[in-house]
C-alpha cells in the first residue's frame, strides 16, 4: 500500500471519470477518501459503496467548487469528521467550448471559476490544515490543453495553464510547511468529457497520439496516487504529463 492507514484524502469531482478512478485508487492504496460531486449524488454514492465494499473508508459530499463558501464548509467537515487531511486532489473541471470571437465574458469566467478559482480556494483551505499538521500533498489535475492551448477552448486552456503556474507558486509556499504540490496533465482520456467531443475530432486527435489510443482514467489515477504518496517525497512543483506521447509527438 502506498498510504499509511490514517491517511485522509479529498478528491473533488470524484463521482465520475478521472476523479472516480483517483478516489478508487487512493482507497485501494490505503487512504480514507472524501469525494465531492456537484450534481450526480447517485454516482458519488456508488463510488463510496465500491470503496466500502472493499473494506475502505469513504464519504461523499455535495460541493460546487465554484462556490467559496461551500469549499470552506467542506474542509470544516473534513476536520470534524475525519480529524486530519493529508492529500488533496483538485480534479473537478468543466469545459464550455467556443471560439474566442464568439465567447462571452460569462462563459470565460464560468470555466475559470470552476477549474482555477475552485482549485485555489480548496488548496488554500487544505494548506491551512496541512500546515498545522506539518505536511501533506496536493495534486492538481490540469490538461495538455493548458500547455498547448486548445482551439475553441481558450477559457479551458487559460484555466488549465493558470493551474500549472498556480501549482508552482503553491509548491514554493508549501515547501516551508512540508506540503508538496504537483500537477498531472492528462491528454485524451476516456470519460464523459471526451465522449462529448464529435467522433471525427476525436479520431483526428487519436492519430496524433503516438500510442494511437485515448487513455483510461486508471492510467491517470496511478500518476496522481504516486505524486500524492511518500514515494514522491522529493518531487514538488512538477507537471507530470500522462498523454500516450501526444505532447512529445
Ligand atoms: P467528467 O467525466 O466530466 O467529470 C467531471 C467531474 O467533476 C464530475 O465528478 C463532476 O461532478 C465534477 N464537477 C464538475 N463541475 C463541478 C463543480 N462546479 N463543482 C464540483 N464538482 C464538479 O470529467 P473528467 O474527464 O473525468 O475530467 C476530470 C478532470 O480531468 C477535469 O479537471 C478535466 O479538465 C481534466 N482532464 C480531462 C481530460 C479528458 O480527456 N477526460 C483531459 C485532460 C484533463 P458531477 O458528477 O456531480 O457532475
PDB file of N, CA, C and O in Angstrom, residues 106-163:
ATOM      1  N   UNK A 106     -18.974  35.841 -19.555  1.00  0.00           N
ATOM      2  CA  UNK A 106     -19.585  34.880 -18.627  1.00  0.00           C
ATOM      3  C   UNK A 106     -19.051  33.467 -18.872  1.00  0.00           C
ATOM      4  O   UNK A 106     -18.654  32.774 -17.948  1.00  0.00           O
ATOM      5  N   UNK A 107     -18.989  33.090 -20.140  1.00  0.00           N
ATOM      6  CA  UNK A 107     -18.531  31.742 -20.494  1.00  0.00           C
ATOM      7  C   UNK A 107     -17.051  31.561 -20.120  1.00  0.00           C
ATOM      8  O   UNK A 107     -16.630  30.493 -19.685  1.00  0.00           O
ATOM      9  N   UNK A 108     -16.272  32.623 -20.305  1.00  0.00           N
ATOM     10  CA  UNK A 108     -14.847  32.568 -19.950  1.00  0.00           C
ATOM     11  C   UNK A 108     -14.694  32.427 -18.434  1.00  0.00           C
ATOM     12  O   UNK A 108     -13.990  31.555 -17.931  1.00  0.00           O
ATOM     13  N   UNK A 109     -15.437  33.279 -17.715  1.00  0.00           N
ATOM     14  CA  UNK A 109     -15.281  33.303 -16.250  1.00  0.00           C
ATOM     15  C   UNK A 109     -15.867  32.072 -15.567  1.00  0.00           C
ATOM     16  O   UNK A 109     -15.356  31.645 -14.533  1.00  0.00           O
ATOM     17  N   UNK A 110     -16.928  31.496 -16.129  1.00  0.00           N
ATOM     18  CA  UNK A 110     -17.517  30.275 -15.545  1.00  0.00           C
ATOM     19  C   UNK A 110     -16.475  29.158 -15.467  1.00  0.00           C
ATOM     20  O   UNK A 110     -16.352  28.470 -14.456  1.00  0.00           O
ATOM     21  N   UNK A 111     -15.765  28.977 -16.570  1.00  0.00           N
ATOM     22  CA  UNK A 111     -14.774  27.899 -16.626  1.00  0.00           C
ATOM     23  C   UNK A 111     -13.590  28.221 -15.708  1.00  0.00           C
ATOM     24  O   UNK A 111     -13.096  27.350 -14.983  1.00  0.00           O
ATOM     25  N   UNK A 112     -13.172  29.480 -15.701  1.00  0.00           N
ATOM     26  CA  UNK A 112     -12.071  29.883 -14.802  1.00  0.00           C
ATOM     27  C   UNK A 112     -12.466  29.648 -13.339  1.00  0.00           C
ATOM     28  O   UNK A 112     -11.651  29.212 -12.530  1.00  0.00           O
ATOM     29  N   UNK A 113     -13.720  29.972 -13.015  1.00  0.00           N
ATOM     30  CA  UNK A 113     -14.154  29.860 -11.612  1.00  0.00           C
ATOM     31  C   UNK A 113     -14.108  28.412 -11.119  1.00  0.00           C
ATOM     32  O   UNK A 113     -13.598  28.134 -10.042  1.00  0.00           O
ATOM     33  N   UNK A 114     -14.621  27.501 -11.938  1.00  0.00           N
ATOM     34  CA  UNK A 114     -14.610  26.087 -11.520  1.00  0.00           C
ATOM     35  C   UNK A 114     -13.193  25.518 -11.560  1.00  0.00           C
ATOM     36  O   UNK A 114     -12.726  24.912 -10.588  1.00  0.00           O
ATOM     37  N   UNK A 115     -12.512  25.690 -12.674  1.00  0.00           N
ATOM     38  CA  UNK A 115     -11.242  24.978 -12.884  1.00  0.00           C
ATOM     39  C   UNK A 115     -10.074  25.615 -12.130  1.00  0.00           C
ATOM     40  O   UNK A 115      -9.173  24.907 -11.672  1.00  0.00           O
ATOM     41  N   UNK A 116     -10.064  26.943 -12.018  1.00  0.00           N
ATOM     42  CA  UNK A 116      -8.911  27.600 -11.409  1.00  0.00           C
ATOM     43  C   UNK A 116      -9.226  28.147 -10.020  1.00  0.00           C
ATOM     44  O   UNK A 116      -8.563  27.805  -9.041  1.00  0.00           O
ATOM     45  N   UNK A 117     -10.271  29.003  -9.914  1.00  0.00           N
ATOM     46  CA  UNK A 117     -10.561  29.608  -8.600  1.00  0.00           C
ATOM     47  C   UNK A 117     -10.937  28.521  -7.590  1.00  0.00           C
ATOM     48  O   UNK A 117     -10.520  28.588  -6.425  1.00  0.00           O
ATOM     49  N   UNK A 118     -11.691  27.513  -8.047  1.00  0.00           N
ATOM     50  CA  UNK A 118     -12.064  26.410  -7.153  1.00  0.00           C
ATOM     51  C   UNK A 118     -10.835  25.697  -6.615  1.00  0.00           C
ATOM     52  O   UNK A 118     -10.753  25.394  -5.408  1.00  0.00           O
ATOM     53  N   UNK A 119      -9.866  25.441  -7.484  1.00  0.00           N
ATOM     54  CA  UNK A 119      -8.638  24.760  -7.047  1.00  0.00           C
ATOM     55  C   UNK A 119      -7.836  25.654  -6.102  1.00  0.00           C
ATOM     56  O   UNK A 119      -7.216  25.172  -5.139  1.00  0.00           O
ATOM     57  N   UNK A 120      -7.863  26.966  -6.366  1.00  0.00           N
ATOM     58  CA  UNK A 120      -7.164  27.911  -5.469  1.00  0.00           C
ATOM     59  C   UNK A 120      -7.774  27.876  -4.066  1.00  0.00           C
ATOM     60  O   UNK A 120      -7.066  27.735  -3.071  1.00  0.00           O
ATOM     61  N   UNK A 121      -9.109  27.995  -3.996  1.00  0.00           N
ATOM     62  CA  UNK A 121      -9.759  28.052  -2.671  1.00  0.00           C
ATOM     63  C   UNK A 121      -9.547  26.733  -1.919  1.00  0.00           C
ATOM     64  O   UNK A 121      -9.204  26.730  -0.726  1.00  0.00           O
ATOM     65  N   UNK A 122      -9.718  25.618  -2.627  1.00  0.00           N
ATOM     66  CA  UNK A 122      -9.534  24.311  -1.970  1.00  0.00           C
ATOM     67  C   UNK A 122      -8.081  24.151  -1.507  1.00  0.00           C
ATOM     68  O   UNK A 122      -7.834  23.672  -0.395  1.00  0.00           O
ATOM     69  N   UNK A 123      -7.131  24.585  -2.321  1.00  0.00           N
ATOM     70  CA  UNK A 123      -5.717  24.477  -1.934  1.00  0.00           C
ATOM     71  C   UNK A 123      -5.434  25.357  -0.723  1.00  0.00           C
ATOM     72  O   UNK A 123      -4.689  24.965   0.189  1.00  0.00           O
ATOM     73  N   UNK A 124      -6.011  26.546  -0.709  1.00  0.00           N
ATOM     74  CA  UNK A 124      -5.811  27.460   0.433  1.00  0.00           C
ATOM     75  C   UNK A 124      -6.311  26.820   1.729  1.00  0.00           C
ATOM     76  O   UNK A 124      -5.582  26.790   2.732  1.00  0.00           O
ATOM     77  N   UNK A 125      -7.529  26.278   1.671  1.00  0.00           N
ATOM     78  CA  UNK A 125      -8.097  25.669   2.888  1.00  0.00           C
ATOM     79  C   UNK A 125      -7.299  24.432   3.300  1.00  0.00           C
ATOM     80  O   UNK A 125      -7.067  24.200   4.484  1.00  0.00           O
ATOM     81  N   UNK A 126      -6.882  23.635   2.301  1.00  0.00           N
ATOM     82  CA  UNK A 126      -6.103  22.423   2.596  1.00  0.00           C
ATOM     83  C   UNK A 126      -4.740  22.799   3.178  1.00  0.00           C
ATOM     84  O   UNK A 126      -4.277  22.183   4.142  1.00  0.00           O
ATOM     85  N   UNK A 127      -4.121  23.816   2.590  1.00  0.00           N
ATOM     86  CA  UNK A 127      -2.794  24.230   3.053  1.00  0.00           C
ATOM     87  C   UNK A 127      -2.834  24.656   4.517  1.00  0.00           C
ATOM     88  O   UNK A 127      -1.931  24.328   5.296  1.00  0.00           O
ATOM     89  N   UNK A 128      -3.909  25.353   4.892  1.00  0.00           N
ATOM     90  CA  UNK A 128      -4.029  25.783   6.298  1.00  0.00           C
ATOM     91  C   UNK A 128      -4.064  24.564   7.213  1.00  0.00           C
ATOM     92  O   UNK A 128      -3.403  24.544   8.244  1.00  0.00           O
ATOM     93  N   UNK A 129      -4.837  23.543   6.824  1.00  0.00           N
ATOM     94  CA  UNK A 129      -4.919  22.322   7.647  1.00  0.00           C
ATOM     95  C   UNK A 129      -3.589  21.567   7.638  1.00  0.00           C
ATOM     96  O   UNK A 129      -3.104  21.116   8.664  1.00  0.00           O
ATOM     97  N   UNK A 130      -3.010  21.423   6.471  1.00  0.00           N
ATOM     98  CA  UNK A 130      -1.772  20.636   6.336  1.00  0.00           C
ATOM     99  C   UNK A 130      -0.610  21.323   7.046  1.00  0.00           C
ATOM    100  O   UNK A 130       0.245  20.665   7.636  1.00  0.00           O
ATOM    101  N   UNK A 131      -0.586  22.664   6.994  1.00  0.00           N
ATOM    102  CA  UNK A 131       0.499  23.399   7.640  1.00  0.00           C
ATOM    103  C   UNK A 131       0.464  23.168   9.146  1.00  0.00           C
ATOM    104  O   UNK A 131       1.505  23.036   9.790  1.00  0.00           O
ATOM    105  N   UNK A 132      -0.752  23.106   9.703  1.00  0.00           N
ATOM    106  CA  UNK A 132      -0.883  22.837  11.151  1.00  0.00           C
ATOM    107  C   UNK A 132      -0.392  21.437  11.487  1.00  0.00           C
ATOM    108  O   UNK A 132       0.161  21.201  12.538  1.00  0.00           O
ATOM    109  N   UNK A 133      -0.600  20.515  10.526  1.00  0.00           N
ATOM    110  CA  UNK A 133      -0.218  19.117  10.771  1.00  0.00           C
ATOM    111  C   UNK A 133       1.200  18.830  10.282  1.00  0.00           C
ATOM    112  O   UNK A 133       1.658  17.709  10.330  1.00  0.00           O
ATOM    113  N   UNK A 134       1.866  19.857   9.770  1.00  0.00           N
ATOM    114  CA  UNK A 134       3.233  19.731   9.255  1.00  0.00           C
ATOM    115  C   UNK A 134       3.339  18.716   8.133  1.00  0.00           C
ATOM    116  O   UNK A 134       4.123  17.767   8.181  1.00  0.00           O
ATOM    117  N   UNK A 135       2.529  18.889   7.105  1.00  0.00           N
ATOM    118  CA  UNK A 135       2.777  18.107   5.909  1.00  0.00           C
ATOM    119  C   UNK A 135       1.542  17.713   5.131  1.00  0.00           C
ATOM    120  O   UNK A 135       0.433  17.730   5.653  1.00  0.00           O
ATOM    121  N   UNK A 136       1.780  17.359   3.861  1.00  0.00           N
ATOM    122  CA  UNK A 136       0.698  16.906   3.007  1.00  0.00           C
ATOM    123  C   UNK A 136       1.108  17.008   1.540  1.00  0.00           C
ATOM    124  O   UNK A 136       2.226  17.430   1.219  1.00  0.00           O
ATOM    125  N   UNK A 137       0.191  16.600   0.685  1.00  0.00           N
ATOM    126  CA  UNK A 137       0.460  16.658  -0.759  1.00  0.00           C
ATOM    127  C   UNK A 137      -0.796  17.092  -1.495  1.00  0.00           C
ATOM    128  O   UNK A 137      -1.897  16.624  -1.192  1.00  0.00           O
ATOM    129  N   UNK A 138      -0.615  18.002  -2.439  1.00  0.00           N
ATOM    130  CA  UNK A 138      -1.725  18.471  -3.269  1.00  0.00           C
ATOM    131  C   UNK A 138      -1.401  18.123  -4.726  1.00  0.00           C
ATOM    132  O   UNK A 138      -0.273  18.365  -5.188  1.00  0.00           O
ATOM    133  N   UNK A 139      -2.370  17.525  -5.407  1.00  0.00           N
ATOM    134  CA  UNK A 139      -2.186  17.219  -6.829  1.00  0.00           C
ATOM    135  C   UNK A 139      -3.308  17.910  -7.599  1.00  0.00           C
ATOM    136  O   UNK A 139      -4.492  17.700  -7.305  1.00  0.00           O
ATOM    137  N   UNK A 140      -2.936  18.735  -8.550  1.00  0.00           N
ATOM    138  CA  UNK A 140      -3.916  19.459  -9.355  1.00  0.00           C
ATOM    139  C   UNK A 140      -4.005  18.838 -10.748  1.00  0.00           C
ATOM    140  O   UNK A 140      -2.973  18.595 -11.392  1.00  0.00           O
ATOM    141  N   UNK A 141      -5.234  18.588 -11.189  1.00  0.00           N
ATOM    142  CA  UNK A 141      -5.411  17.958 -12.496  1.00  0.00           C
ATOM    143  C   UNK A 141      -5.597  19.063 -13.544  1.00  0.00           C
ATOM    144  O   UNK A 141      -6.622  19.740 -13.586  1.00  0.00           O
ATOM    145  N   UNK A 142      -4.570  19.229 -14.357  1.00  0.00           N
ATOM    146  CA  UNK A 142      -4.603  20.220 -15.437  1.00  0.00           C
ATOM    147  C   UNK A 142      -4.948  19.480 -16.738  1.00  0.00           C
ATOM    148  O   UNK A 142      -5.767  18.566 -16.733  1.00  0.00           O
ATOM    149  N   UNK A 143      -4.292  19.834 -17.810  1.00  0.00           N
ATOM    150  CA  UNK A 143      -4.573  19.200 -19.106  1.00  0.00           C
ATOM    151  C   UNK A 143      -3.467  19.587 -20.086  1.00  0.00           C
ATOM    152  O   UNK A 143      -2.858  20.664 -19.942  1.00  0.00           O
ATOM    153  N   UNK A 144      -3.259  18.770 -21.104  1.00  0.00           N
ATOM    154  CA  UNK A 144      -2.321  19.184 -22.157  1.00  0.00           C
ATOM    155  C   UNK A 144      -2.805  20.460 -22.839  1.00  0.00           C
ATOM    156  O   UNK A 144      -2.002  21.226 -23.359  1.00  0.00           O
ATOM    157  N   UNK A 145      -4.135  20.719 -22.789  1.00  0.00           N
ATOM    158  CA  UNK A 145      -4.662  21.974 -23.352  1.00  0.00           C
ATOM    159  C   UNK A 145      -4.090  23.188 -22.625  1.00  0.00           C
ATOM    160  O   UNK A 145      -4.010  24.274 -23.200  1.00  0.00           O
ATOM    161  N   UNK A 146      -3.732  23.017 -21.375  1.00  0.00           N
ATOM    162  CA  UNK A 146      -3.142  24.111 -20.594  1.00  0.00           C
ATOM    163  C   UNK A 146      -1.693  24.373 -20.978  1.00  0.00           C
ATOM    164  O   UNK A 146      -1.102  25.370 -20.552  1.00  0.00           O
ATOM    165  N   UNK A 147      -1.110  23.468 -21.749  1.00  0.00           N
ATOM    166  CA  UNK A 147       0.280  23.641 -22.208  1.00  0.00           C
ATOM    167  C   UNK A 147       0.275  24.041 -23.691  1.00  0.00           C
ATOM    168  O   UNK A 147       0.924  25.006 -24.085  1.00  0.00           O
ATOM    169  N   UNK A 148      -0.518  23.326 -24.492  1.00  0.00           N
ATOM    170  CA  UNK A 148      -0.544  23.576 -25.947  1.00  0.00           C
ATOM    171  C   UNK A 148      -1.468  24.722 -26.328  1.00  0.00           C
ATOM    172  O   UNK A 148      -1.238  25.406 -27.315  1.00  0.00           O
ATOM    173  N   UNK A 149      -2.558  24.893 -25.532  1.00  0.00           N
ATOM    174  CA  UNK A 149      -3.630  25.801 -25.956  1.00  0.00           C
ATOM    175  C   UNK A 149      -4.527  25.036 -26.922  1.00  0.00           C
ATOM    176  O   UNK A 149      -4.035  24.468 -27.900  1.00  0.00           O
ATOM    177  N   UNK A 150      -5.805  24.973 -26.629  1.00  0.00           N
ATOM    178  CA  UNK A 150      -6.709  24.212 -27.496  1.00  0.00           C
ATOM    179  C   UNK A 150      -7.575  25.151 -28.314  1.00  0.00           C
ATOM    180  O   UNK A 150      -8.118  26.129 -27.788  1.00  0.00           O
ATOM    181  N   UNK A 151      -7.696  24.842 -29.622  1.00  0.00           N
ATOM    182  CA  UNK A 151      -8.577  25.632 -30.491  1.00  0.00           C
ATOM    183  C   UNK A 151     -10.019  25.483 -29.998  1.00  0.00           C
ATOM    184  O   UNK A 151     -10.464  24.363 -29.728  1.00  0.00           O
ATOM    185  N   UNK A 152     -10.726  26.593 -29.850  1.00  0.00           N
ATOM    186  CA  UNK A 152     -12.103  26.529 -29.360  1.00  0.00           C
ATOM    187  C   UNK A 152     -12.190  26.298 -27.862  1.00  0.00           C
ATOM    188  O   UNK A 152     -13.253  26.020 -27.320  1.00  0.00           O
ATOM    189  N   UNK A 153     -11.053  26.416 -27.199  1.00  0.00           N
ATOM    190  CA  UNK A 153     -11.001  26.133 -25.752  1.00  0.00           C
ATOM    191  C   UNK A 153     -10.182  27.191 -25.024  1.00  0.00           C
ATOM    192  O   UNK A 153      -9.422  26.863 -24.108  1.00  0.00           O
ATOM    193  N   UNK A 154     -10.334  28.451 -25.423  1.00  0.00           N
ATOM    194  CA  UNK A 154      -9.498  29.494 -24.804  1.00  0.00           C
ATOM    195  C   UNK A 154      -9.729  29.566 -23.304  1.00  0.00           C
ATOM    196  O   UNK A 154      -8.774  29.707 -22.525  1.00  0.00           O
ATOM    197  N   UNK A 155     -10.983  29.472 -22.889  1.00  0.00           N
ATOM    198  CA  UNK A 155     -11.301  29.537 -21.455  1.00  0.00           C
ATOM    199  C   UNK A 155     -10.704  28.341 -20.711  1.00  0.00           C
ATOM    200  O   UNK A 155     -10.060  28.486 -19.666  1.00  0.00           O
ATOM    201  N   UNK A 156     -10.893  27.153 -21.272  1.00  0.00           N
ATOM    202  CA  UNK A 156     -10.392  25.927 -20.645  1.00  0.00           C
ATOM    203  C   UNK A 156      -8.857  25.939 -20.611  1.00  0.00           C
ATOM    204  O   UNK A 156      -8.242  25.648 -19.575  1.00  0.00           O
ATOM    205  N   UNK A 157      -8.241  26.298 -21.739  1.00  0.00           N
ATOM    206  CA  UNK A 157      -6.773  26.318 -21.806  1.00  0.00           C
ATOM    207  C   UNK A 157      -6.205  27.329 -20.822  1.00  0.00           C
ATOM    208  O   UNK A 157      -5.207  27.053 -20.135  1.00  0.00           O
ATOM    209  N   UNK A 158      -6.846  28.506 -20.742  1.00  0.00           N
ATOM    210  CA  UNK A 158      -6.369  29.534 -19.808  1.00  0.00           C
ATOM    211  C   UNK A 158      -6.460  29.017 -18.371  1.00  0.00           C
ATOM    212  O   UNK A 158      -5.536  29.195 -17.569  1.00  0.00           O
ATOM    213  N   UNK A 159      -7.576  28.348 -18.057  1.00  0.00           N
ATOM    214  CA  UNK A 159      -7.748  27.856 -16.677  1.00  0.00           C
ATOM    215  C   UNK A 159      -6.724  26.779 -16.353  1.00  0.00           C
ATOM    216  O   UNK A 159      -6.163  26.750 -15.250  1.00  0.00           O
ATOM    217  N   UNK A 160      -6.441  25.909 -17.304  1.00  0.00           N
ATOM    218  CA  UNK A 160      -5.531  24.786 -17.037  1.00  0.00           C
ATOM    219  C   UNK A 160      -4.065  25.232 -17.062  1.00  0.00           C
ATOM    220  O   UNK A 160      -3.225  24.681 -16.361  1.00  0.00           O
ATOM    221  N   UNK A 161      -3.761  26.242 -17.891  1.00  0.00           N
ATOM    222  CA  UNK A 161      -2.407  26.810 -17.882  1.00  0.00           C
ATOM    223  C   UNK A 161      -2.160  27.561 -16.592  1.00  0.00           C
ATOM    224  O   UNK A 161      -1.090  27.451 -15.970  1.00  0.00           O
ATOM    225  N   UNK A 162      -3.178  28.314 -16.156  1.00  0.00           N
ATOM    226  CA  UNK A 162      -3.060  29.060 -14.897  1.00  0.00           C
ATOM    227  C   UNK A 162      -2.875  28.094 -13.724  1.00  0.00           C
ATOM    228  O   UNK A 162      -2.114  28.377 -12.787  1.00  0.00           O
ATOM    229  N   UNK A 163      -3.518  26.941 -13.806  1.00  0.00           N
ATOM    230  CA  UNK A 163      -3.417  25.950 -12.732  1.00  0.00           C
ATOM    231  C   UNK A 163      -1.967  25.447 -12.591  1.00  0.00           C
ATOM    232  O   UNK A 163      -1.491  25.186 -11.473  1.00  0.00           O
TER     233      UNK A 163
END
